Coordinates of N, CA and C in Angstrom, one line a residue:
M644 N -27.3 1.1 1.6 CA -26.4 1.6 2.7 C -25.8 3.0 2.3
S645 N -25.7 3.9 3.3 CA -25.2 5.3 3.0 C -23.7 5.2 2.8
S646 N -23.1 6.3 2.2 CA -21.7 6.3 2.1 C -20.9 6.3 3.3
S647 N -21.6 6.7 4.5 CA -20.9 6.6 5.8 C -20.6 5.1 6.2
G648 N -21.3 4.2 5.6 CA -21.1 2.8 5.9 C -19.9 2.2 5.0
I649 N -19.4 3.0 4.1 CA -18.4 2.4 3.1 C -17.2 2.0 3.9
L650 N -16.7 2.8 4.8 CA -15.5 2.5 5.6 C -15.7 1.2 6.4
N651 N -16.9 1.1 7.0 CA -17.2 -0.2 7.8 C -17.1 -1.4 6.9
I652 N -17.5 -1.3 5.6 CA -17.5 -2.5 4.7 C -16.1 -2.7 4.3
A653 N -15.3 -1.6 4.1 CA -13.8 -1.8 3.8 C -13.1 -2.5 4.9
V654 N -13.4 -2.2 6.1 CA -12.8 -2.8 7.3 C -13.2 -4.3 7.4
Q655 N -14.5 -4.5 7.2 CA -15.0 -5.9 7.2 C -14.3 -6.8 6.2
A656 N -14.3 -6.2 5.0 CA -13.6 -6.9 3.9 C -12.2 -7.3 4.1
A657 N -11.4 -6.3 4.8 CA -10.0 -6.5 5.1 C -9.9 -7.6 6.1
Y658 N -10.8 -7.6 7.2 CA -10.7 -8.6 8.2 C -11.1 -10.0 7.6
N659 N -12.1 -10.1 6.7 CA -12.5 -11.3 6.1 C -11.3 -11.9 5.3
A660 N -10.6 -11.0 4.6 CA -9.5 -11.5 3.8 C -8.3 -11.9 4.7
G661 N -8.1 -11.2 5.8 CA -7.0 -11.5 6.7 C -7.2 -12.8 7.4
N662 N -8.5 -13.1 7.7 CA -8.8 -14.5 8.3 C -8.4 -15.6 7.4
I663 N -8.7 -15.6 6.1 CA -8.4 -16.6 5.2 C -6.9 -16.7 5.0
I664 N -6.2 -15.5 4.9 CA -4.8 -15.5 4.7 C -4.0 -16.1 5.8
Q665 N -4.4 -15.9 7.1 CA -3.8 -16.4 8.2 C -4.1 -17.9 8.4
Q666 N -5.3 -18.3 8.0 CA -5.6 -19.7 8.1 C -4.7 -20.5 7.1
E667 N -4.6 -20.0 5.9 CA -3.9 -20.7 4.8 C -2.4 -20.7 5.1
S668 N -1.9 -19.7 5.9 CA -0.5 -19.6 6.2 C 0.0 -20.8 7.0
K669 N -0.9 -21.6 7.6 CA -0.5 -22.8 8.3 C -0.1 -23.9 7.4
N670 N -0.4 -23.8 6.1 CA -0.1 -24.8 5.1 C 0.7 -24.2 3.9
I671 N 1.6 -23.3 4.2 CA 2.3 -22.6 3.2 C 3.0 -23.5 2.1
G672 N 3.5 -24.6 2.6 CA 4.2 -25.5 1.6 C 3.3 -26.1 0.6
R673 N 2.0 -26.1 0.9 CA 1.0 -26.7 -0.1 C 0.3 -25.7 -1.0
I674 N 0.6 -24.4 -0.8 CA -0.1 -23.4 -1.5 C 0.4 -23.3 -3.0
K675 N -0.6 -23.3 -3.9 CA -0.3 -23.2 -5.3 C 0.1 -21.9 -5.7
V676 N 1.2 -21.7 -6.4 CA 1.8 -20.4 -6.8 C 2.1 -20.4 -8.3
D677 N 1.6 -19.2 -8.9 CA 2.0 -19.0 -10.3 C 2.9 -17.8 -10.4
R678 N 3.7 -17.7 -11.4 CA 4.6 -16.6 -11.6 C 4.0 -15.7 -12.7
K679 N 3.7 -14.4 -12.4 CA 3.1 -13.4 -13.3 C 4.2 -12.8 -14.2
G680 N 5.4 -12.6 -13.6 CA 6.5 -12.0 -14.2 C 7.7 -12.2 -13.3
H681 N 8.8 -11.5 -13.6 CA 10.0 -11.6 -12.9 C 9.8 -11.2 -11.4
N682 N 10.0 -12.1 -10.5 CA 9.9 -11.8 -9.0 C 8.4 -11.3 -8.7
D683 N 7.5 -11.7 -9.5 CA 6.1 -11.3 -9.3 C 5.2 -12.6 -9.3
Y684 N 4.8 -12.9 -8.1 CA 4.1 -14.2 -7.8 C 2.6 -13.9 -7.4
V685 N 1.8 -14.8 -7.8 CA 0.4 -14.8 -7.4 C 0.1 -16.2 -6.9
S686 N -0.5 -16.3 -5.6 CA -0.8 -17.6 -5.0 C -2.3 -17.8 -5.1
E687 N -2.8 -19.0 -4.8 CA -4.2 -19.2 -4.7 C -4.8 -18.5 -3.6
V688 N -3.9 -18.1 -2.6 CA -4.4 -17.4 -1.4 C -4.7 -15.9 -1.8
D689 N -3.9 -15.3 -2.7 CA -4.2 -14.0 -3.2 C -5.6 -14.0 -3.9
K690 N -5.8 -15.0 -4.7 CA -7.1 -15.0 -5.5 C -8.3 -15.3 -4.5
K691 N -8.1 -16.2 -3.5 CA -9.2 -16.4 -2.6 C -9.5 -15.2 -1.8
A692 N -8.5 -14.5 -1.3 CA -8.6 -13.3 -0.5 C -9.3 -12.2 -1.3
E693 N -8.9 -12.1 -2.6 CA -9.5 -11.1 -3.4 C -11.0 -11.3 -3.6
Q694 N -11.4 -12.6 -3.8 CA -12.7 -12.9 -4.1 C -13.6 -12.7 -2.8
I695 N -13.0 -12.9 -1.7 CA -13.7 -12.7 -0.4 C -14.0 -11.2 -0.3
I696 N -13.0 -10.3 -0.6 CA -13.1 -8.9 -0.5 C -14.2 -8.4 -1.5
I697 N -14.2 -8.9 -2.7 CA -15.2 -8.5 -3.7 C -16.6 -8.9 -3.3
N698 N -16.7 -10.2 -2.8 CA -18.0 -10.6 -2.3 C -18.6 -9.7 -1.2
T699 N -17.7 -9.3 -0.2 CA -18.1 -8.5 0.9 C -18.6 -7.1 0.3
I700 N -17.8 -6.6 -0.6 CA -18.1 -5.3 -1.2 C -19.5 -5.3 -1.9
L701 N -19.6 -6.3 -2.9 CA -20.7 -6.3 -3.8 C -22.0 -6.7 -3.0
K702 N -21.9 -7.4 -1.9 CA -23.1 -7.7 -1.1 C -23.7 -6.4 -0.6
A703 N -22.8 -5.5 -0.2 CA -23.3 -4.2 0.4 C -23.5 -3.1 -0.8
F704 N -22.7 -3.1 -1.8 CA -22.7 -2.2 -2.9 C -22.7 -2.8 -4.2
P705 N -23.7 -3.4 -4.6 CA -23.7 -4.3 -5.9 C -23.4 -3.5 -7.2
D706 N -23.6 -2.2 -7.1 CA -23.5 -1.4 -8.3 C -22.1 -0.7 -8.4
H707 N -21.2 -0.9 -7.4 CA -19.9 -0.2 -7.4 C -18.9 -0.9 -8.3
N708 N -17.9 -0.2 -8.8 CA -16.8 -0.7 -9.6 C -15.7 -1.3 -8.7
I709 N -15.0 -2.3 -9.3 CA -13.9 -2.9 -8.5 C -12.6 -2.8 -9.4
L710 N -11.5 -2.4 -8.8 CA -10.2 -2.5 -9.5 C -9.3 -3.4 -8.6
G711 N -9.2 -4.7 -9.0 CA -8.4 -5.6 -8.2 C -7.1 -6.0 -8.8
E712 N -6.1 -6.4 -8.0 CA -4.8 -6.8 -8.5 C -4.9 -8.1 -9.3
E713 N -5.6 -9.0 -8.9 CA -5.6 -10.3 -9.6 C -6.5 -10.5 -10.7
E714 N -7.8 -10.8 -10.4 CA -8.7 -11.1 -11.5 C -10.0 -10.4 -11.3
G715 N -10.0 -9.4 -10.5 CA -11.3 -8.8 -10.0 C -11.7 -7.4 -10.5
S716 N -11.5 -7.1 -11.8 CA -11.9 -5.8 -12.2 C -13.3 -5.8 -12.8
I717 N -14.2 -5.0 -12.2 CA -15.6 -4.9 -12.6 C -15.9 -3.5 -12.8
D718 N -16.5 -3.2 -14.0 CA -16.9 -1.8 -14.3 C -18.4 -1.8 -14.4
N719 N -19.1 -1.2 -13.4 CA -20.5 -1.1 -13.4 C -21.0 0.4 -13.8
G720 N -20.0 1.1 -14.2 CA -20.3 2.6 -14.6 C -20.7 3.4 -13.3
S721 N -20.2 3.0 -12.2 CA -20.5 3.7 -10.9 C -19.5 4.9 -10.7
D722 N -19.8 5.8 -9.9 CA -18.9 6.9 -9.5 C -17.9 6.4 -8.4
F723 N -18.2 5.2 -7.8 CA -17.4 4.6 -6.8 C -16.6 3.4 -7.3
T724 N -15.2 3.5 -7.1 CA -14.4 2.4 -7.5 C -13.6 1.9 -6.3
W725 N -13.6 0.7 -6.0 CA -12.9 0.0 -4.9 C -11.6 -0.4 -5.5
I726 N -10.4 0.0 -4.9 CA -9.1 -0.4 -5.4 C -8.5 -1.3 -4.3
I727 N -8.3 -2.6 -4.8 CA -7.9 -3.6 -3.7 C -6.7 -4.4 -4.1
D728 N -5.9 -4.5 -3.0 CA -4.7 -5.5 -3.1 C -4.9 -6.5 -2.0
P729 N -5.3 -7.7 -2.4 CA -5.7 -8.7 -1.4 C -4.6 -9.2 -0.5
L730 N -3.4 -9.1 -1.0 CA -2.2 -9.6 -0.3 C -1.0 -8.8 -0.8
D731 N -0.6 -7.7 -0.1 CA 0.5 -6.9 -0.5 C 1.7 -7.4 0.3
G732 N 2.6 -8.1 -0.5 CA 3.8 -8.7 0.2 C 3.7 -10.2 0.1
T733 N 3.2 -10.7 -1.2 CA 3.1 -12.1 -1.4 C 4.4 -12.8 -1.2
T734 N 5.5 -12.3 -1.7 CA 6.8 -13.0 -1.6 C 7.1 -13.2 -0.1
N735 N 6.9 -12.2 0.7 CA 7.1 -12.3 2.2 C 6.2 -13.5 2.7
Y736 N 4.9 -13.4 2.4 CA 4.0 -14.4 2.8 C 4.4 -15.8 2.5
L737 N 4.8 -16.0 1.3 CA 5.1 -17.4 0.8 C 6.4 -17.9 1.5
H738 N 7.2 -17.0 2.1 CA 8.4 -17.4 2.8 C 8.1 -17.5 4.4
G739 N 6.9 -17.2 4.8 CA 6.6 -17.2 6.2 C 7.2 -16.0 6.9
H740 N 7.5 -14.9 6.1 CA 8.0 -13.7 6.7 C 6.8 -12.8 7.0
P741 N 6.6 -12.4 8.3 CA 5.4 -11.7 8.7 C 5.3 -10.2 8.4
Q742 N 5.4 -9.9 7.2 CA 5.3 -8.5 6.8 C 4.5 -8.5 5.5
Y743 N 3.2 -8.4 5.6 CA 2.3 -8.3 4.4 C 1.0 -7.7 4.9
S744 N 0.1 -7.3 4.0 CA -1.1 -6.6 4.4 C -2.2 -6.8 3.4
I745 N -3.4 -6.3 3.7 CA -4.5 -6.2 2.8 C -4.8 -4.7 2.7
S746 N -4.9 -4.2 1.4 CA -5.1 -2.8 1.2 C -6.3 -2.5 0.4
I747 N -7.2 -1.7 0.9 CA -8.5 -1.4 0.2 C -8.7 0.1 0.2
A748 N -8.9 0.7 -0.9 CA -9.2 2.1 -1.0 C -10.5 2.3 -1.8
V749 N -11.2 3.4 -1.6 CA -12.4 3.7 -2.4 C -12.2 5.0 -3.0
K750 N -12.4 5.1 -4.3 CA -12.3 6.3 -5.1 C -13.7 6.8 -5.5
H751 N -14.1 8.0 -5.1 CA -15.3 8.6 -5.5 C -15.0 9.6 -6.6
Q752 N -15.5 9.3 -7.8 CA -15.2 10.2 -9.0 C -13.6 10.2 -9.1
D753 N -13.0 11.4 -8.9 CA -11.5 11.4 -9.1 C -10.8 11.5 -7.7
K754 N -11.5 11.3 -6.6 CA -10.8 11.4 -5.3 C -10.8 10.1 -4.5
I755 N -9.7 9.8 -3.8 CA -9.6 8.7 -2.9 C -10.3 9.2 -1.6
T756 N -11.4 8.5 -1.2 CA -12.2 9.0 -0.1 C -12.1 8.2 1.2
Y757 N -11.8 6.9 1.0 CA -11.8 5.9 2.1 C -10.6 5.0 2.0
A758 N -10.0 4.6 3.1 CA -8.9 3.7 3.0 C -8.8 2.8 4.2
A759 N -8.5 1.5 4.0 CA -8.2 0.6 5.1 C -7.1 -0.3 4.7
I760 N -6.1 -0.4 5.6 CA -5.0 -1.3 5.4 C -4.9 -2.2 6.7
F761 N -4.9 -3.5 6.6 CA -4.9 -4.4 7.7 C -3.7 -5.2 7.7
D762 N -3.0 -5.2 8.9 CA -1.9 -6.0 9.1 C -2.3 -7.2 10.0
P763 N -2.5 -8.4 9.4 CA -3.2 -9.5 10.1 C -2.2 -10.1 11.1
N764 N -0.9 -9.9 11.0 CA 0.0 -10.5 11.9 C 0.0 -9.7 13.3
R765 N -0.2 -8.4 13.2 CA -0.3 -7.7 14.5 C -1.7 -7.3 14.8
N766 N -2.7 -7.7 14.0 CA -4.1 -7.4 14.1 C -4.3 -5.9 14.2
D767 N -3.6 -5.1 13.4 CA -3.7 -3.7 13.3 C -4.5 -3.3 12.1
I768 N -5.4 -2.4 12.3 CA -6.2 -1.9 11.2 C -6.0 -0.3 11.1
Y769 N -5.4 0.1 9.9 CA -5.3 1.5 9.7 C -6.4 2.0 8.8
T770 N -7.0 3.1 9.2 CA -8.2 3.5 8.4 C -8.1 5.1 8.2
A771 N -8.7 5.5 7.2 CA -8.8 7.0 6.9 C -10.1 7.3 6.1
E772 N -10.6 8.4 6.4 CA -11.8 9.0 5.6 C -11.4 10.4 5.2
L773 N -11.7 10.8 4.0 CA -11.3 12.1 3.5 C -11.9 13.2 4.4
G774 N -11.0 14.1 4.9 CA -11.4 15.2 5.7 C -11.6 14.8 7.2
K775 N -11.5 13.5 7.6 CA -11.8 13.1 9.0 C -10.6 12.5 9.7
G776 N -9.4 12.6 9.1 CA -8.2 12.1 9.8 C -7.9 10.6 9.6
A777 N -6.8 10.2 10.1 CA -6.4 8.8 10.0 C -6.3 8.1 11.4
R778 N -6.6 6.8 11.4 CA -6.6 6.1 12.7 C -5.8 4.8 12.6
L779 N -5.3 4.4 13.7 CA -4.7 3.0 13.9 C -5.5 2.4 15.0
N780 N -6.2 1.3 14.6 CA -7.2 0.7 15.6 C -8.2 1.8 16.1
N781 N -8.1 2.2 17.4 CA -9.1 3.2 17.8 C -8.5 4.6 18.0
G782 N -7.2 4.7 17.7 CA -6.6 6.0 18.1 C -6.2 6.8 16.9
R783 N -6.2 8.1 16.9 CA -5.8 9.0 15.9 C -4.3 8.9 15.7
I784 N -3.8 9.0 14.4 CA -2.4 8.9 14.2 C -2.0 10.2 13.3
R785 N -0.7 10.6 13.5 CA -0.1 11.7 12.8 C 1.3 11.3 12.3
V786 N 1.7 11.9 11.2 CA 3.1 11.7 10.7 C 4.0 12.2 11.8
S787 N 5.3 11.8 11.6 CA 6.3 12.2 12.5 C 6.6 13.7 12.4
T788 N 7.4 14.2 13.4 CA 7.8 15.7 13.4 C 9.3 15.8 13.1
T789 N 9.9 14.7 12.7 CA 11.4 14.8 12.4 C 11.6 15.8 11.3
A790 N 12.5 16.8 11.7 CA 12.7 18.0 10.8 C 13.8 17.9 9.8
N791 N 14.8 17.0 10.1 CA 16.0 16.9 9.3 C 16.1 15.5 8.6
L792 N 16.5 15.5 7.4 CA 16.7 14.3 6.7 C 17.8 13.4 7.4
A793 N 18.8 14.1 7.9 CA 19.9 13.4 8.6 C 19.4 12.6 9.8
D794 N 18.3 12.9 10.4 CA 17.7 12.3 11.6 C 16.6 11.3 11.2
S795 N 16.3 11.2 9.9 CA 15.1 10.5 9.5 C 15.4 9.0 9.3
L796 N 14.3 8.2 9.5 CA 14.3 6.8 9.1 C 13.3 6.7 7.9
L797 N 13.8 6.2 6.8 CA 12.9 6.1 5.6 C 12.7 4.7 5.2
A798 N 11.5 4.4 4.6 CA 11.2 3.1 4.0 C 11.3 3.3 2.5
T799 N 11.7 2.1 1.9 CA 11.8 2.1 0.4 C 11.4 0.7 -0.1
G800 N 11.4 0.6 -1.3 CA 11.2 -0.7 -2.0 C 12.1 -0.9 -3.2
F801 N 12.7 -2.0 -3.3 CA 13.6 -2.2 -4.5 C 12.7 -2.5 -5.8
P802 N 13.2 -2.1 -6.9 CA 12.4 -2.3 -8.2 C 12.5 -3.7 -8.7
T803 N 12.0 -4.6 -7.8 CA 12.3 -6.1 -8.1 C 11.6 -6.6 -9.4
Y804 N 10.4 -6.0 -9.8 CA 9.7 -6.4 -11.0 C 10.3 -6.0 -12.3
D805 N 11.1 -4.9 -12.2 CA 11.7 -4.3 -13.4 C 13.1 -3.9 -13.1
M806 N 14.0 -4.9 -13.3 CA 15.4 -4.7 -12.9 C 16.1 -3.7 -13.8
S807 N 15.5 -3.3 -14.9 CA 16.1 -2.2 -15.7 C 16.1 -0.9 -15.0
L808 N 15.3 -0.8 -13.9 CA 15.3 0.5 -13.1 C 16.5 0.5 -12.1
L809 N 17.1 -0.6 -11.9 CA 18.1 -0.7 -10.8 C 19.3 0.3 -10.9
D810 N 19.7 0.5 -12.2 CA 20.8 1.5 -12.4 C 20.4 2.9 -12.0
K811 N 19.1 3.2 -12.2 CA 18.6 4.5 -11.7 C 18.4 4.5 -10.2
Y812 N 17.9 3.4 -9.7 CA 17.6 3.3 -8.2 C 18.8 3.3 -7.3
M813 N 19.9 2.6 -7.7 CA 21.0 2.4 -6.8 C 21.7 3.7 -6.3
P814 N 22.0 4.6 -7.3 CA 22.6 5.9 -6.8 C 21.7 6.7 -5.9
I815 N 20.4 6.6 -6.1 CA 19.4 7.3 -5.2 C 19.5 6.7 -3.9
F816 N 19.4 5.3 -3.8 CA 19.5 4.6 -2.6 C 20.8 4.9 -1.8
K817 N 21.8 4.9 -2.5 CA 23.1 5.2 -1.8 C 23.1 6.6 -1.2
E818 N 22.7 7.6 -1.9 CA 22.6 9.0 -1.4 C 21.7 9.1 -0.2
M819 N 20.5 8.4 -0.3 CA 19.6 8.4 0.8 C 20.2 7.7 2.0
L820 N 20.9 6.7 1.8 CA 21.6 5.9 2.9 C 22.6 6.9 3.6
L821 N 23.3 7.6 2.8 CA 24.3 8.5 3.4 C 23.7 9.7 4.0
S822 N 22.4 10.1 3.6 CA 21.8 11.4 4.0 C 20.9 11.1 5.2
T823 N 20.6 9.9 5.6 CA 19.6 9.6 6.6 C 20.2 8.8 7.8
S824 N 19.3 8.5 8.7 CA 19.8 7.6 9.8 C 19.5 6.2 9.5
G825 N 18.8 5.9 8.4 CA 18.6 4.6 8.0 C 17.5 4.4 6.9
Q826 N 17.6 3.3 6.2 CA 16.5 2.9 5.2 C 16.1 1.6 5.5
R827 N 14.8 1.3 5.3 CA 14.2 0.0 5.6 C 13.5 -0.5 4.3
R828 N 13.7 -1.7 4.0 CA 13.0 -2.3 2.9 C 12.3 -3.6 3.4
A829 N 11.0 -3.4 3.7 CA 10.2 -4.5 4.4 C 9.4 -5.3 3.5
G830 N 9.0 -4.9 2.3 CA 8.4 -5.7 1.3 C 6.9 -5.6 1.2
S831 N 6.3 -4.6 1.9 CA 4.8 -4.3 1.6 C 4.7 -2.8 1.6
A832 N 4.5 -2.2 0.3 CA 4.4 -0.8 0.2 C 3.2 -0.2 1.0
A833 N 2.1 -1.0 1.0 CA 0.9 -0.5 1.7 C 1.3 -0.3 3.2
L834 N 2.0 -1.3 3.8 CA 2.3 -1.1 5.2 C 3.3 0.0 5.4
D835 N 4.3 0.2 4.5 CA 5.3 1.2 4.6 C 4.5 2.6 4.6
L836 N 3.5 2.7 3.8 CA 2.8 4.0 3.8 C 1.9 4.2 5.1
A837 N 1.4 3.1 5.6 CA 0.7 3.1 6.9 C 1.7 3.5 8.0
Y838 N 2.9 3.1 7.9 CA 3.9 3.4 8.9 C 4.3 4.9 8.9
V839 N 4.3 5.4 7.6 CA 4.5 6.9 7.5 C 3.4 7.6 8.2
A840 N 2.1 7.2 7.9 CA 1.0 7.9 8.5 C 1.0 7.8 10.1
A841 N 1.5 6.7 10.6 CA 1.6 6.5 12.1 C 2.8 7.1 12.7
G842 N 3.7 7.7 11.9 CA 5.0 8.2 12.4 C 6.0 7.2 12.8
M843 N 5.9 5.9 12.4 CA 6.8 4.9 12.7 C 8.0 5.0 11.8
V844 N 7.9 5.5 10.6 CA 9.0 5.9 9.7 C 8.6 7.3 9.2
D845 N 9.7 8.0 8.9 CA 9.5 9.5 8.6 C 9.1 9.7 7.1
G846 N 9.4 8.7 6.2 CA 9.0 8.9 4.8 C 9.2 7.6 4.1
F847 N 8.7 7.6 2.8 CA 8.7 6.4 2.0 C 8.9 6.9 0.5
W848 N 9.7 6.1 -0.2 CA 9.8 6.5 -1.7 C 10.0 5.1 -2.4
E849 N 9.4 5.1 -3.6 CA 9.6 3.8 -4.4 C 9.2 4.1 -5.8
F850 N 9.8 3.3 -6.7 CA 9.5 3.4 -8.2 C 8.4 2.4 -8.5
N851 N 7.7 2.7 -9.6 CA 7.0 1.6 -10.4 C 6.0 0.8 -9.6
L852 N 5.2 1.5 -8.8 CA 4.2 0.7 -8.0 C 2.9 0.7 -8.8
K853 N 1.9 -0.1 -8.4 CA 0.6 -0.1 -9.0 C -0.4 0.6 -8.2
P854 N -1.6 1.0 -8.7 CA -2.5 1.8 -8.0 C -3.0 1.1 -6.7
W855 N -3.1 -0.2 -6.8 CA -3.6 -0.9 -5.6 C -2.5 -1.0 -4.4
D856 N -1.3 -0.8 -4.8 CA -0.2 -0.7 -3.8 C -0.3 0.5 -3.0
I857 N -0.7 1.6 -3.6 CA -0.6 2.9 -3.0 C -1.8 3.8 -2.7
A858 N -3.0 3.3 -3.3 CA -4.2 4.2 -3.1 C -4.6 4.4 -1.7
A859 N -4.7 3.3 -0.9 CA -5.1 3.4 0.5 C -4.0 4.1 1.3
G860 N -2.8 3.8 1.1 CA -1.7 4.4 1.9 C -1.6 5.9 1.6
Y861 N -1.9 6.3 0.4 CA -1.9 7.8 0.0 C -2.8 8.5 0.9
L862 N -4.1 8.0 1.0 CA -5.1 8.8 1.8 C -4.7 8.7 3.3
L863 N -4.2 7.6 3.8 CA -3.8 7.6 5.2 C -2.7 8.6 5.5
V864 N -1.7 8.7 4.6 CA -0.6 9.7 4.9 C -1.2 11.1 4.8
K865 N -2.0 11.4 3.8 CA -2.6 12.8 3.7 C -3.4 13.1 4.9
E866 N -4.3 12.2 5.4 CA -5.1 12.4 6.5 C -4.3 12.5 7.8
A867 N -3.2 11.9 7.8 CA -2.3 12.0 9.1 C -1.4 13.3 9.0
G868 N -1.7 14.1 8.1 CA -0.9 15.4 8.0 C 0.3 15.4 7.2
G869 N 0.6 14.3 6.4 CA 1.7 14.2 5.6 C 1.5 14.7 4.2
L870 N 2.5 14.7 3.4 CA 2.5 15.1 2.0 C 2.8 13.9 1.1
V871 N 2.2 13.9 0.0 CA 2.4 12.8 -1.0 C 2.6 13.4 -2.4
C872 N 3.6 12.9 -3.2 CA 3.8 13.5 -4.5 C 4.5 12.4 -5.4
D873 N 4.5 12.7 -6.7 CA 5.3 11.8 -7.6 C 6.7 12.4 -7.7
F874 N 7.5 11.8 -8.6 CA 8.9 12.3 -8.7 C 9.1 13.6 -9.4
N875 N 8.0 14.1 -10.0 CA 8.0 15.5 -10.5 C 7.4 16.5 -9.6
G876 N 7.1 16.0 -8.4 CA 6.5 17.0 -7.4 C 5.0 17.1 -7.6
G877 N 4.4 16.4 -8.5 CA 3.0 16.5 -8.9 C 2.2 15.4 -8.2
Q878 N 1.0 15.2 -8.7 CA 0.0 14.3 -8.1 C -0.3 13.1 -9.0
E879 N 0.6 12.6 -9.8 CA 0.3 11.5 -10.8 C 0.8 10.2 -10.2
M880 N 0.8 10.0 -8.9 CA 1.4 8.8 -8.4 C 0.7 7.5 -8.8
L881 N -0.6 7.6 -8.9 CA -1.4 6.4 -9.3 C -1.2 6.0 -10.7
D882 N -0.9 7.0 -11.5 CA -0.6 6.7 -13.0 C 0.9 6.3 -13.2
S883 N 1.8 7.1 -12.6 CA 3.2 6.8 -12.8 C 3.8 5.7 -12.0
G884 N 3.2 5.4 -10.8 CA 3.7 4.5 -9.9 C 4.9 4.9 -9.0
N885 N 5.3 6.1 -9.3 CA 6.4 6.7 -8.5 C 6.0 7.6 -7.4
I886 N 6.4 7.3 -6.2 CA 5.8 8.0 -5.0 C 6.8 8.3 -4.0
I887 N 6.6 9.5 -3.4 CA 7.2 10.0 -2.2 C 6.1 10.3 -1.2
A888 N 6.2 9.9 0.0 CA 5.3 10.2 1.1 C 6.1 10.4 2.3
A889 N 5.8 11.6 3.0 CA 6.6 11.9 4.2 C 5.9 13.0 5.0
N890 N 6.5 13.3 6.1 CA 6.0 14.4 6.9 C 6.4 15.7 6.0
P891 N 5.7 16.8 6.2 CA 5.9 18.0 5.4 C 7.3 18.5 5.3
K892 N 8.1 18.3 6.4 CA 9.5 18.9 6.3 C 10.4 18.1 5.4
L893 N 10.1 16.8 5.2 CA 11.0 15.9 4.5 C 10.8 15.7 3.0
V894 N 9.6 16.0 2.5 CA 9.2 15.7 1.1 C 10.2 16.4 0.2
S895 N 10.5 17.7 0.5 CA 11.3 18.5 -0.5 C 12.8 17.9 -0.5
P896 N 13.5 17.6 0.6 CA 14.8 17.1 0.5 C 14.9 15.7 -0.1
I897 N 13.8 14.8 0.1 CA 13.8 13.5 -0.6 C 13.6 13.7 -2.1
L898 N 12.7 14.6 -2.5 CA 12.5 14.9 -3.9 C 13.7 15.4 -4.6
K899 N 14.5 16.3 -3.8 CA 15.7 16.9 -4.4 C 16.7 15.8 -4.8
I900 N 16.9 14.8 -3.9 CA 17.8 13.8 -4.1 C 17.4 12.9 -5.3
I901 N 16.1 12.5 -5.4 CA 15.6 11.7 -6.5 C 15.7 12.5 -7.8
Q902 N 15.4 13.8 -7.8 CA 15.5 14.5 -9.1 C 16.9 14.7 -9.6
K903 N 17.9 14.6 -8.8 CA 19.3 14.7 -9.2 C 19.7 13.5 -10.2
Y904 N 19.0 12.4 -10.1 CA 19.3 11.2 -10.9 C 18.4 10.9 -11.9

């Protein structure tokens, strides 16, 4: 299969995982859950969904690499690496709170080239291909045009896995709250980034994320005309886990507040 089929396989894998996740949600009380760390849960559904995604990918591209959140890292020495989060928002899912997603990105050598984020509750698929723009379902999407931080709506995430970051986080959160028209903490970083790409929120910032939380959303925002950086203003988001994504007018004022603290 040519590389032009990669995005189709990413979408198919996301839909396949979404189907099993939604089926299993009817029996949430019976789902087996393990604790990986503080506020960090993995369910048997995460593992099932990841395996379905991996199977879908390897059927089409048996020699590609996989970097998965749960148990699915495979190094075949390929130039292509699939970065997958089978269920971003596990805590929401386990409480029946309908804000979670499947995130799949493809990295070719050192560049993220394809992205798919699926919201199975709304049946929305967000996709992007390097140099070809970003889409929600069948329509092109763009970041917002909000020009001032005071008028903006931002998404964020609390540093729930590492509470030692809370003392750093809270003064930033407070100033952001005072400087914007609102902050939203919905619980799926992948969906937050998709919303930035679609102009539903004006920007997003969060500490200490993993590559699979942000790889697909990074490309979506870039292809929708937004800017993405780390807390130094550089491009080490996948390594540091610290990310700012917003329309071009807002990245600088968000970065300025974060760098104060």
